[in-house]
Tab-separated table of C-alpha atoms and ligand atoms in Angstrom:
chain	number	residue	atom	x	y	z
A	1	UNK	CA	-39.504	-17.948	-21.197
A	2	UNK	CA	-38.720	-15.584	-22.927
A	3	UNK	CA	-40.881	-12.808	-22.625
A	4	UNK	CA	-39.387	-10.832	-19.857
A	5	UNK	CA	-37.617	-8.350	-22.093
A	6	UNK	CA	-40.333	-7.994	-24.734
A	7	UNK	CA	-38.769	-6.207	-27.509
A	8	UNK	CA	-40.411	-3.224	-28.762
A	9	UNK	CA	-44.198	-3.223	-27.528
A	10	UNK	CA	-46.057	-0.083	-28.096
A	11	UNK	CA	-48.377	0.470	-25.247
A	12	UNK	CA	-49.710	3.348	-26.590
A	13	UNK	CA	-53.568	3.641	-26.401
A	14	UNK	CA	-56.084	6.304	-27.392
A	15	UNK	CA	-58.784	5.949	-25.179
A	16	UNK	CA	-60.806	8.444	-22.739
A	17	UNK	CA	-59.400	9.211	-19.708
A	18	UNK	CA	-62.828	7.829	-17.822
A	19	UNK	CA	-62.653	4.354	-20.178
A	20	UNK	CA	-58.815	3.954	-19.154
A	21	UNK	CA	-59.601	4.532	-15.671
A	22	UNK	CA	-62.345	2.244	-15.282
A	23	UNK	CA	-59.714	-0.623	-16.577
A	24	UNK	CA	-57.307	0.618	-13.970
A	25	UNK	CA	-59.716	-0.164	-11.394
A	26	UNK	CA	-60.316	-3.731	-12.389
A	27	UNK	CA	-56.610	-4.419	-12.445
A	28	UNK	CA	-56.081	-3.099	-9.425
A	29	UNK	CA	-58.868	-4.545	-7.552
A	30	UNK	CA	-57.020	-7.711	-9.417
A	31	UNK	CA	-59.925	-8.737	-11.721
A	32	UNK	CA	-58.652	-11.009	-14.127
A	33	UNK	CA	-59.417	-9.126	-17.964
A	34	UNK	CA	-61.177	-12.131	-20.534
A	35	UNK	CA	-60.592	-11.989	-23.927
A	36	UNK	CA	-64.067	-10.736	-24.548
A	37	UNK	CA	-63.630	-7.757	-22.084
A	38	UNK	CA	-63.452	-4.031	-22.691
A	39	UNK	CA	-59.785	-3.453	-23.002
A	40	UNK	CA	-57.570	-0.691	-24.079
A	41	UNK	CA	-56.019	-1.287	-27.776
A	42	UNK	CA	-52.402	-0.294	-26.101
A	43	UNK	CA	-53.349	-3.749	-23.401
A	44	UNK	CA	-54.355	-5.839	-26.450
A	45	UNK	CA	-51.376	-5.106	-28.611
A	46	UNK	CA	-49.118	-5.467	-26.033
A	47	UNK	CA	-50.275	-8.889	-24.879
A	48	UNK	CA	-51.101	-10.192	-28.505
A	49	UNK	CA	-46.835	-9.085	-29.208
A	50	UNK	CA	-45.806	-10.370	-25.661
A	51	UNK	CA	-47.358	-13.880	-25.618
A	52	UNK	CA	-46.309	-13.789	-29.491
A	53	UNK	CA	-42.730	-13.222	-28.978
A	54	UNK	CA	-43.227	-15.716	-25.933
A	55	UNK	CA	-44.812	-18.580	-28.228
A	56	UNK	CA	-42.544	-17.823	-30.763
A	57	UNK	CA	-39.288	-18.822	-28.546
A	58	UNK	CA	-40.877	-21.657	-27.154
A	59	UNK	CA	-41.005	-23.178	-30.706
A	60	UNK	CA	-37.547	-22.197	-31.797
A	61	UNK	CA	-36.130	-22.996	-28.444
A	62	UNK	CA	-36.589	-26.739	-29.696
A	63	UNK	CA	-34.049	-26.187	-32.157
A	64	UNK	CA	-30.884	-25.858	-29.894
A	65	UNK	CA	-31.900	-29.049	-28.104
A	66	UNK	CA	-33.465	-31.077	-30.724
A	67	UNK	CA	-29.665	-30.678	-32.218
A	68	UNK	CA	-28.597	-33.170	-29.223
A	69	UNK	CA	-31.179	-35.616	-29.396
A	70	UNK	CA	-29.947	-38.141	-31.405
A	71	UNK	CA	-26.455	-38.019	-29.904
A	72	UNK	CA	-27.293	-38.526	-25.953
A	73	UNK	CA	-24.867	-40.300	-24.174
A	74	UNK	CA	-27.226	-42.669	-22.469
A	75	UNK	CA	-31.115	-43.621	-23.066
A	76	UNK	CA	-32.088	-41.945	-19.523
A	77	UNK	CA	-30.573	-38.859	-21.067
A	78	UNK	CA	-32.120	-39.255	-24.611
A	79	UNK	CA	-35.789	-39.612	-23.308
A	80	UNK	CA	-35.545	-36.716	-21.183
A	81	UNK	CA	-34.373	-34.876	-23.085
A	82	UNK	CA	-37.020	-35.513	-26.014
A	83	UNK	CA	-39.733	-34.790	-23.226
A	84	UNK	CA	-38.464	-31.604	-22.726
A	85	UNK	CA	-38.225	-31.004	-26.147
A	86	UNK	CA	-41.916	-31.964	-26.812
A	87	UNK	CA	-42.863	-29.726	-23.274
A	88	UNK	CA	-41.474	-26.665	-25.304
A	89	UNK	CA	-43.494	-27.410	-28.263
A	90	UNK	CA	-46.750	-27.956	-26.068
A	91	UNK	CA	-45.758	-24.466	-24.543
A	92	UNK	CA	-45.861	-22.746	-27.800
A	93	UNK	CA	-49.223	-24.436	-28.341
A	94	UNK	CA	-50.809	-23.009	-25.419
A	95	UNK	CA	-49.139	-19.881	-25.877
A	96	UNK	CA	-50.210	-18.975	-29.237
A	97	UNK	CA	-54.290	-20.303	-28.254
A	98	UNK	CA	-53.574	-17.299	-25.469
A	99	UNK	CA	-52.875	-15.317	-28.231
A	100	UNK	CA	-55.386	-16.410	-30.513
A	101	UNK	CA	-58.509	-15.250	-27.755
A	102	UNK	CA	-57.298	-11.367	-28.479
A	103	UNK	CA	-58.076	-11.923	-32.240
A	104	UNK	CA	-54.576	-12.362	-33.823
A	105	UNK	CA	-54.642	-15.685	-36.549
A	106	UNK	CA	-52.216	-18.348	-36.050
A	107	UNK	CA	-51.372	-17.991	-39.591
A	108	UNK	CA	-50.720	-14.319	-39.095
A	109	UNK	CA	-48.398	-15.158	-36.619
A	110	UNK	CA	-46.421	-17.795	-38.017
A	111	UNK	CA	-46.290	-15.784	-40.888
A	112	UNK	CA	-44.512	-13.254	-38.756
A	113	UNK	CA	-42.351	-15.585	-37.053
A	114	UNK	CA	-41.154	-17.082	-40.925
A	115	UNK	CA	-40.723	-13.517	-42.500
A	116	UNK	CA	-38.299	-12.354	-39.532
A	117	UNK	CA	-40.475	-9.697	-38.491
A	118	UNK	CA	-41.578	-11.267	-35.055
A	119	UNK	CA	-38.796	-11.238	-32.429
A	120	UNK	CA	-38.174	-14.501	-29.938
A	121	UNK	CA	-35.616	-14.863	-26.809
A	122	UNK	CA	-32.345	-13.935	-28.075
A	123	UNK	CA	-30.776	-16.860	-26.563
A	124	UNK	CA	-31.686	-19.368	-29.005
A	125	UNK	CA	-29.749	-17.679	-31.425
A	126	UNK	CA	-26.541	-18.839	-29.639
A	127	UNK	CA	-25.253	-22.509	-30.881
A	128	UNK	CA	-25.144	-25.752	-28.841
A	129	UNK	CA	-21.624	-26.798	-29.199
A	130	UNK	CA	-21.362	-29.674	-26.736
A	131	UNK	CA	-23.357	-32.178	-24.772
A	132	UNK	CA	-22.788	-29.956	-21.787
A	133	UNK	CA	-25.198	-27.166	-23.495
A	134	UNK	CA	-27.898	-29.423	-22.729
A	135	UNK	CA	-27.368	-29.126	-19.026
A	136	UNK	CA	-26.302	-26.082	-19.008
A	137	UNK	CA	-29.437	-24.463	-20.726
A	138	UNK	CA	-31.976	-26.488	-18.676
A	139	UNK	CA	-30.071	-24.957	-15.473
A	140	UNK	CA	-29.493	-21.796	-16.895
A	141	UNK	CA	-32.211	-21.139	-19.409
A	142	UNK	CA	-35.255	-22.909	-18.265
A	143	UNK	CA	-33.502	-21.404	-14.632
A	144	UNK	CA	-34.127	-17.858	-15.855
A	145	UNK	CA	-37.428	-18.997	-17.667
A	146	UNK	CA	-38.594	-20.160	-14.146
A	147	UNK	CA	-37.691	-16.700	-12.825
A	148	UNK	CA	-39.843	-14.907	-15.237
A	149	UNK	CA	-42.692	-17.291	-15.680
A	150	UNK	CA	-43.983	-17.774	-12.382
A	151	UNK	CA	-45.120	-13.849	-11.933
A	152	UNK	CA	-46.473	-14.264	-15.274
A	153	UNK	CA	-48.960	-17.065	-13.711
A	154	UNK	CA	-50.206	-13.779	-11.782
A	155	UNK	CA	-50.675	-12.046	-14.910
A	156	UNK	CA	-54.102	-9.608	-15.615
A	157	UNK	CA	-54.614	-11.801	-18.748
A	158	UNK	CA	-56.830	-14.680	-17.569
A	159	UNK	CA	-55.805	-16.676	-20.652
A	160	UNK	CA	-52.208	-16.067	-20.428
A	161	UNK	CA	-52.272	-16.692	-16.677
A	162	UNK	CA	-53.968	-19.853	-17.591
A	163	UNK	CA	-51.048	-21.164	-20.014
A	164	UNK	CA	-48.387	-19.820	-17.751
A	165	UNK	CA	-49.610	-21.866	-14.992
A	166	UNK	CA	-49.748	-25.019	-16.660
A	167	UNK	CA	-46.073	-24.306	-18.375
A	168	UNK	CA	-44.725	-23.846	-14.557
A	169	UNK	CA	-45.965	-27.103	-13.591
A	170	UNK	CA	-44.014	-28.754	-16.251
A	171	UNK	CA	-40.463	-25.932	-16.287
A	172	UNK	CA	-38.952	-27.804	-12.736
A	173	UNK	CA	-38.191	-31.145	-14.308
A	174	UNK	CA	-36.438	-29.082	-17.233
A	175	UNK	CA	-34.263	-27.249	-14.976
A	176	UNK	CA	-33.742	-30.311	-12.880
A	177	UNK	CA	-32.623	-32.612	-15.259
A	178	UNK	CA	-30.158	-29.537	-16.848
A	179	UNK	CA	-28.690	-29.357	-13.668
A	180	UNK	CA	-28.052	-33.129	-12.984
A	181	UNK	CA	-26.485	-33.268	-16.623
A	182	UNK	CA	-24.172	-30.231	-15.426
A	183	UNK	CA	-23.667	-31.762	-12.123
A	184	UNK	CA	-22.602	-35.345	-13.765
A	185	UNK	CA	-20.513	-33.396	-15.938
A	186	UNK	CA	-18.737	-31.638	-12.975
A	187	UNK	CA	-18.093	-34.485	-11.018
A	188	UNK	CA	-16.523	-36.473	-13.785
A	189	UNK	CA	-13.066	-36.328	-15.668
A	190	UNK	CA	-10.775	-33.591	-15.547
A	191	UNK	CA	-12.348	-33.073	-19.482
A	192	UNK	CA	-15.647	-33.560	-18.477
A	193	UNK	CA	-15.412	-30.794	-15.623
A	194	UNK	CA	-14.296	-28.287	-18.092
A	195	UNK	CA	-16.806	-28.977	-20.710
A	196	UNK	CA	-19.319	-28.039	-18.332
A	197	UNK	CA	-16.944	-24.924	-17.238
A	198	UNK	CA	-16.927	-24.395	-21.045
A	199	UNK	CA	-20.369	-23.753	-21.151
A	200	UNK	CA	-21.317	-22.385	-18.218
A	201	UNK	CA	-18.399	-19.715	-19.706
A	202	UNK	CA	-20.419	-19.312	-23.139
A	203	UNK	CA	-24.339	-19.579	-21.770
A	204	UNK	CA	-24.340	-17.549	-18.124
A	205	UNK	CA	-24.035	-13.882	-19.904
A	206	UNK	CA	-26.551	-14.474	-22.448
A	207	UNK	CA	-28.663	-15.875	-20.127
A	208	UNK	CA	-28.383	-12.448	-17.781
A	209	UNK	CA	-29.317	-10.846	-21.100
A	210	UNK	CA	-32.423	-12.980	-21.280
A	211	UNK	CA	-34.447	-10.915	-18.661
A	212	UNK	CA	-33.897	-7.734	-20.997
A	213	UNK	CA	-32.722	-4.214	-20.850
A	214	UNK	CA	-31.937	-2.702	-17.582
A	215	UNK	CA	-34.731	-0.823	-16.160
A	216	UNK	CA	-33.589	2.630	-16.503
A	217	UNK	CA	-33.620	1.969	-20.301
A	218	UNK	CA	-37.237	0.066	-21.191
A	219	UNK	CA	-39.386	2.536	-21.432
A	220	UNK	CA	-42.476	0.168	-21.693
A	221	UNK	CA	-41.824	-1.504	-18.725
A	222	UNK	CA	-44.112	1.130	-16.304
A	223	UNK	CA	-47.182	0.855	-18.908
A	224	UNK	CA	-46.946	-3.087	-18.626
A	225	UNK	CA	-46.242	-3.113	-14.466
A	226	UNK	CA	-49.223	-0.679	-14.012
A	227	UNK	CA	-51.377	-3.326	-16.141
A	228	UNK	CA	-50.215	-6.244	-14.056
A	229	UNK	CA	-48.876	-7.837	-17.115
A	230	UNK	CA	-45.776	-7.435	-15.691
A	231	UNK	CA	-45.262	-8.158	-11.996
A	232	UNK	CA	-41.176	-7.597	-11.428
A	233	UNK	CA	-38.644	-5.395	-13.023
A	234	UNK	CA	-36.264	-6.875	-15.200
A	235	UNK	CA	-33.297	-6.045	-12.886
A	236	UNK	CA	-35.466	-7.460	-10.149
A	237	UNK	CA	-35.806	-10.763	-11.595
A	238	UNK	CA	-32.500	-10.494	-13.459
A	239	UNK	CA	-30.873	-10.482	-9.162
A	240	UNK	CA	-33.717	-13.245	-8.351
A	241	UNK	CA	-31.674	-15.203	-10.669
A	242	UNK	CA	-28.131	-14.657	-9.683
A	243	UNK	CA	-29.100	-14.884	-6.567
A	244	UNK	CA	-30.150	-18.449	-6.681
A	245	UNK	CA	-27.874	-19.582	-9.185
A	246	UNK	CA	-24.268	-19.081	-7.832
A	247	UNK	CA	-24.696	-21.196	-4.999
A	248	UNK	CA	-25.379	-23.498	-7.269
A	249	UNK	CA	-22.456	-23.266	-9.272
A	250	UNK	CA	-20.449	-22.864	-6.284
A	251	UNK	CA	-21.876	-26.462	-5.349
A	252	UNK	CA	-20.441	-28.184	-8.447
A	253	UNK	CA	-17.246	-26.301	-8.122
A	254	UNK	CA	-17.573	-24.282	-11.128
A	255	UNK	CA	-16.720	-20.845	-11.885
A	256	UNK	CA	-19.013	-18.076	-12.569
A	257	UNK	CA	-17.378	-15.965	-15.608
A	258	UNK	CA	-17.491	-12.847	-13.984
A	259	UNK	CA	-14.976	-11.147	-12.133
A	260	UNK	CA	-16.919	-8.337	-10.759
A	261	UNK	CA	-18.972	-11.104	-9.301
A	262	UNK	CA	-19.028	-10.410	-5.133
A	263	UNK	CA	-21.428	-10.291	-2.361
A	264	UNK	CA	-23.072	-7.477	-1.545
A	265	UNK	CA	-24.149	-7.624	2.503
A	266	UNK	CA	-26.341	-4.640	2.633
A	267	UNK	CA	-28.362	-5.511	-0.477
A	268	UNK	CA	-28.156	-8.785	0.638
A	269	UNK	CA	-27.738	-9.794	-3.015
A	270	UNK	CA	-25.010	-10.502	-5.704
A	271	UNK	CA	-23.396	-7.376	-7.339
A	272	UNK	CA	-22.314	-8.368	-11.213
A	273	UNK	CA	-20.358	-7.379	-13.448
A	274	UNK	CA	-21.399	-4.727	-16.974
A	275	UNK	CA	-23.368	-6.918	-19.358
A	276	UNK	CA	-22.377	-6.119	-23.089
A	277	UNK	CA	-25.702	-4.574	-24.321
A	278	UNK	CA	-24.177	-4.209	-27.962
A	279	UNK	CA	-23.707	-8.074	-27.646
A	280	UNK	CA	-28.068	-8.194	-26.992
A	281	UNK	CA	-29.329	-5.577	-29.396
A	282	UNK	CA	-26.880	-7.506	-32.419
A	283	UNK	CA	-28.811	-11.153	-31.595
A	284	UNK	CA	-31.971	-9.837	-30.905
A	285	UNK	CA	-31.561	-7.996	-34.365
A	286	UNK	CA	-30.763	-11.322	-35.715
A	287	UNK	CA	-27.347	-11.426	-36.368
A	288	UNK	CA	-26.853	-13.734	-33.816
A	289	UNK	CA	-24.760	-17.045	-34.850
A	290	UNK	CA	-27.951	-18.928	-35.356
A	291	UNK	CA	-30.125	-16.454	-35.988
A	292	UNK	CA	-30.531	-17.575	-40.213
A	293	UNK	CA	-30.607	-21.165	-38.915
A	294	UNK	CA	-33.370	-20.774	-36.756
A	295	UNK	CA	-35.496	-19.110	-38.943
A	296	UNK	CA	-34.532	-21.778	-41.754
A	297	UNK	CA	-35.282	-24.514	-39.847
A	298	UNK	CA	-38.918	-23.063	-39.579
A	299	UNK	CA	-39.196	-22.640	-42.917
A	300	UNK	CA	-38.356	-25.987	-44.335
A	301	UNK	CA	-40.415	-27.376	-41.189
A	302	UNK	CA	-43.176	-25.030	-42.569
A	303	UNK	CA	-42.856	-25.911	-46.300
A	304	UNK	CA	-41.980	-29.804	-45.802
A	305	UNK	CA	-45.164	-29.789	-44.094
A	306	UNK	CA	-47.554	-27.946	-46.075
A	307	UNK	CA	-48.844	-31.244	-48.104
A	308	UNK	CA	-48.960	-32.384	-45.268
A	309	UNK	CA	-51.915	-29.525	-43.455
A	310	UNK	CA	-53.655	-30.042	-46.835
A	311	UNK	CA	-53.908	-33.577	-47.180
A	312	UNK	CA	-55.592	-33.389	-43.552
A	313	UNK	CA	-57.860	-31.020	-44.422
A	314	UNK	CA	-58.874	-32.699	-47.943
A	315	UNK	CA	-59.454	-36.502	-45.829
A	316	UNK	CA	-61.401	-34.066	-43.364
A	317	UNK	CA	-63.691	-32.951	-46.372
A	318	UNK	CA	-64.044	-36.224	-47.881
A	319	UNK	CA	-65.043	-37.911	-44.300
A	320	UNK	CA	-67.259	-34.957	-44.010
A	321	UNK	CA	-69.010	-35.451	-47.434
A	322	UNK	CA	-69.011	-39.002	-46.864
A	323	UNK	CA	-70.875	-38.725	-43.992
A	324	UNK	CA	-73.209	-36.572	-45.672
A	325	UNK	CA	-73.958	-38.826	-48.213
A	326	UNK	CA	-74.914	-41.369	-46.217
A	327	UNK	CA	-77.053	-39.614	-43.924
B	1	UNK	CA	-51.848	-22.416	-48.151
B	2	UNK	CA	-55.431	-20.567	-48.674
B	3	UNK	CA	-57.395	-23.061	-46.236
B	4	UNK	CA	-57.234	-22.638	-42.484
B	5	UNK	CA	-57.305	-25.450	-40.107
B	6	UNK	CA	-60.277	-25.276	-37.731
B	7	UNK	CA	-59.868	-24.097	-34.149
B	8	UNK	CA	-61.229	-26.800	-31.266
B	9	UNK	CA	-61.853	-26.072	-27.775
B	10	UNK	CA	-60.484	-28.545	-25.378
B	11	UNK	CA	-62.128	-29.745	-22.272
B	12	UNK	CA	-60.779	-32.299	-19.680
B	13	UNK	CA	-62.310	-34.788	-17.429
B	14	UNK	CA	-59.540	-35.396	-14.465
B	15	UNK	CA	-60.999	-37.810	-13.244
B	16	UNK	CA	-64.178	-40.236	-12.897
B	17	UNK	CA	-67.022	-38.156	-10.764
B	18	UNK	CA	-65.404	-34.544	-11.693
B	19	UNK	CA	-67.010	-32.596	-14.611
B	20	UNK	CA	-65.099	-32.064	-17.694
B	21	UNK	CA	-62.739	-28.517	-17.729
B	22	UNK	CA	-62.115	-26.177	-20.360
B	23	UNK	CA	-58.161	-26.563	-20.974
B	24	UNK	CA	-57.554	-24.530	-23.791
B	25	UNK	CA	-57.463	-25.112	-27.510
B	26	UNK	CA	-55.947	-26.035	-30.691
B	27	UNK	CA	-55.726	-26.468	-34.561
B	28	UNK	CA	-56.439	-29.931	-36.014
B	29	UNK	CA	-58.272	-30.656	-39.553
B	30	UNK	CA	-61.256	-32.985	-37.844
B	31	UNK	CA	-62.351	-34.156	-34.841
B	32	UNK	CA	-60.081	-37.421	-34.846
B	33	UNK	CA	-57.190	-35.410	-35.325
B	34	UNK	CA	-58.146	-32.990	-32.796
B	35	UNK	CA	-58.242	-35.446	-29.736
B	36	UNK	CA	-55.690	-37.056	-30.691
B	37	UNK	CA	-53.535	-33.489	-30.546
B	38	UNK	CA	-55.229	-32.956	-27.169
B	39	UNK	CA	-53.742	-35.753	-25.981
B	40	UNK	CA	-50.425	-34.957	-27.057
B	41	UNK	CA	-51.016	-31.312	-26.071
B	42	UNK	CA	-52.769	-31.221	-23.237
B	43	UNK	CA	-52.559	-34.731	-21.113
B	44	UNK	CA	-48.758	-35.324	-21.302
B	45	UNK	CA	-48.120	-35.731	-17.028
B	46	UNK	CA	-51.847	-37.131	-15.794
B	47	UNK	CA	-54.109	-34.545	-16.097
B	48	UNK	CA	-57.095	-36.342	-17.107
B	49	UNK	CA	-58.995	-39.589	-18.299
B	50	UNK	CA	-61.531	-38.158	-20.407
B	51	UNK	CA	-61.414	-35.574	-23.719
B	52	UNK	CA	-64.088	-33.381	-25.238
B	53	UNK	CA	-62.835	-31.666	-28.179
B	54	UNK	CA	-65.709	-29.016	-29.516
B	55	UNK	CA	-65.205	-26.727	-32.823
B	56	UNK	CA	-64.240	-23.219	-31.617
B	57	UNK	CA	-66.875	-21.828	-33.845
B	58	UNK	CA	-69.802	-23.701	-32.607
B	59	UNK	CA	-70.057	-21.987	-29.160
B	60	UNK	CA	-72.143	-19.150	-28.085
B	61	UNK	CA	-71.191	-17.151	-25.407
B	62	UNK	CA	-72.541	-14.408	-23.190
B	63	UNK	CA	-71.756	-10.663	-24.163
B	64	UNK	CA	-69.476	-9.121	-21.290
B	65	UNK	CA	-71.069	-5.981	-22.181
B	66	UNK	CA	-74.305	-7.202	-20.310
B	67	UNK	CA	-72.856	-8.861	-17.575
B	68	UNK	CA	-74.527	-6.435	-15.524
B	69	UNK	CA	-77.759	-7.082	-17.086
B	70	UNK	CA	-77.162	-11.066	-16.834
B	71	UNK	CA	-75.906	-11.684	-13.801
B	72	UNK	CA	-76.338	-8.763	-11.406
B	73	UNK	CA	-80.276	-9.020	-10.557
B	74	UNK	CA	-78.949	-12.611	-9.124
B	75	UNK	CA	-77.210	-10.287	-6.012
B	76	UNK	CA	-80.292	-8.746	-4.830
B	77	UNK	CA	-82.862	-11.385	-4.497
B	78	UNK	CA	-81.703	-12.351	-0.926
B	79	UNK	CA	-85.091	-14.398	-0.407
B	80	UNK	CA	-83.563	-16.885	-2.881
B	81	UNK	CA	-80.653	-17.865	0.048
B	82	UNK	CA	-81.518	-20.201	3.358
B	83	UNK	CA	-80.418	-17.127	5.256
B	84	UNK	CA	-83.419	-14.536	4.580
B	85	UNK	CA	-86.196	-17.301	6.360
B	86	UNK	CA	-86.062	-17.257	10.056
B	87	UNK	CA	-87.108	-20.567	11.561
B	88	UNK	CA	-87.344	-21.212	15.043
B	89	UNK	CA	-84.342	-22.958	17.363
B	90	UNK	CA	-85.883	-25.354	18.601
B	91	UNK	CA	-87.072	-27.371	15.682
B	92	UNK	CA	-83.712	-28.049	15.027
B	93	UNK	CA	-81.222	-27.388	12.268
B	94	UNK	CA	-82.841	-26.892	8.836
C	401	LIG	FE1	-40.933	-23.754	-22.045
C	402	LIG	FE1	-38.537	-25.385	-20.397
């Protein structure tokens, strides 16, 4: 996911009023924009930090789950969850090739993933305590990621359109088998049922928080809707999600953790309860419980694998003089 | 690190009698390790049977600035379409 509530982009552009108009046109006649186009620099740098921030969270959204691999209860549960974990990973991979058309390195971007300066989903900065996390972020997280990602397939950005559709394909087994780990969970002993309450308790406000700031206080939001990056509100997609998510928590018998929680008949939608906005702005910031681990773990993947890139790149140059030679 | 890994574009055969599709791209150091990251990347559920893996650098494209140039004149030479020749009824569909 993860890109919903992009933090901080800048759409701010400089060019004439006839050049920005002419781009308008395209987007609204729903011309897809390719990375060669004419684009305005505000479009560019938005995309380059969206899909960024997007990629970004894809990779360190393996962390929380590659904590559980080793200790699944049962093969079944072990292999799928190592498929999903290896699905995130591809999804950073396409992401960041998105990114790549609009001229930003992959270097320059890990680098600014590894220095703290990029931002990713603030919900991977929240630990995996039990085995019921597992379930409850595929239902929850990769539930929300749905949410957001399938507009996203819709997107201006032929490139990020492109990646978005091919993640989609793959994001229904991940909430699928989340919600049969939560639902095994919930049907099971008296301590199994409230591990899974447990972490429905700890995961379902965070995972509100995932689709960002209300509307009424992200200002970029009506740059990135008019530029059909964006096709929902964050509030809209934010009561998508609730929508289709407490039935299914009232199907396992579990309790949502929000007592302002009630049905509203003439919006035809859930009301909720005040998310704690201090609580998103402090992960997002990084001082979220995980937020040094995270980042760590990239690092020593980074380092531990730098002989690694170069010992690749040396056989590379020896095949490739070899070859050479004997030509 | 001061080198850079190469960038490869990836392209897809689905199946037998289909041509091969761009997919997207990646890093790898050569071309063995590139196909064998497009498999892992890019063929994890079925998608194809075939890989082409090409270096990023080693393909010319069109400039968007003359698509209008390139591609437009191709919108106004009606004679080149079935439709601009009238032939007669009753010899029959053509
Ligand atoms: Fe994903
Ligand atoms: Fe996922």
């Amino acid at each position: 996911m993860y890109s919903q509530g992009l933090i901080g982009a800048d759409g701010r552009t400089e060019e004439t009023p006839e050049f920005l108009a002419r781009f308008q046109k395209r987007i609204d006649a729903e011309e897809k924009i390719e990375p060669k186009d004419e684009m305005p620099e505000g479009y560019r740098r938005t995309l380059i930090r969206q899909i960024g921030q997007h990629a970004h969270s894809e990779i360190v959204g393996m962390l929380p789950e590659g904590n559980w691999i080793t200790r699944a209860p049962s093969l079944r549960r072990k292999a799928a969850l190592l498929a999903k974990v290896q699905d995130e990973g591809g999804h950073g991979l396409y992401l960041y090739s998105a990114a790549e058309t609009l001229g930003v390195s992959r270097e320059e971007m890990t680098e600014e993933l590894l220095s703290g300066k990029a931002k990713y989903s603030s919900i991977f900065n929240y630990p995996t305590l039990s085995w019921a996390d597992m379930g409850t972020i595929g239902w929850l997280v990769d539930g929300a990621a749905i949410m957001n990602q399938i507009p996203l397939c819709r997107c201006s950005f032929g490139p990020y359109a492109r990646a978005m559709i091919r993640v989609c394909k793959e994001e229904s087994f991940h909430q699928r088998q989340g919600y049969e780990i939560v639902m095994t969970l919930a049907q099971g002993t008296p301590e199994q049922k409230a591990m899974a309450q447990d972490s429905l308790n700890r995961w379902w406000w965070p995972s509100l928080m995932m689709f960002g700031p209300h509307d009424a206080d992200s200002q970029h939001s009506d740059q990135s809707m008019a530029w059909k990056i964006k096709r929902f509100t964050n509030d809209e997609l934010r009561q998508k999600f609730i929508d289709a998510t407490v039935p299914q928590a009232e199907y396992l018998g579990l309790t949502i953790p929000d007592p302002d929680l009630k049905w509203n008949e003439d919006k035809g939608g859930y009301d909720h309860g005040t998310i704690d906005w201090d609580e998103f702005w402090r992960v997002v910031k990084g001082h979220g419980p995980m937020a040094k681990d995270r980042i760590k773990a990239r690092k020593k993947a980074w380092d531990d694998g730098a002989w690694v890139r170069e010992a690749a790149l040396a056989h590379a140059e020896k095949r490739r003089a070899r070859k050479i030679a004997a030509e | 690190m001061t080198a850079t890994t190469p960038l490869w574009e990836v392209f897809i055969r689905p199946r037998n009698g289909l041509a091969h599709k761009h997919v997207g791209s990646l890093h790898a150091a050569d071309e063995v390790m590139a196909l064998q990251s497009a498999r892992d990347v890019y063929t994890r559920r079925g998608e194809g049977n075939s890989i082409w893996v090409v270096p990023s650098a080693a393909i010319t494209a069109s400039d968007p600035d003359q698509t209008a140039e390139n591609f437009e004149p191709t919108a106004d030479k009606i004679y080149r379409h079935p439709t601009f020749y009238d032939t007669p009824e009753d010899v029959g569909h053509m």
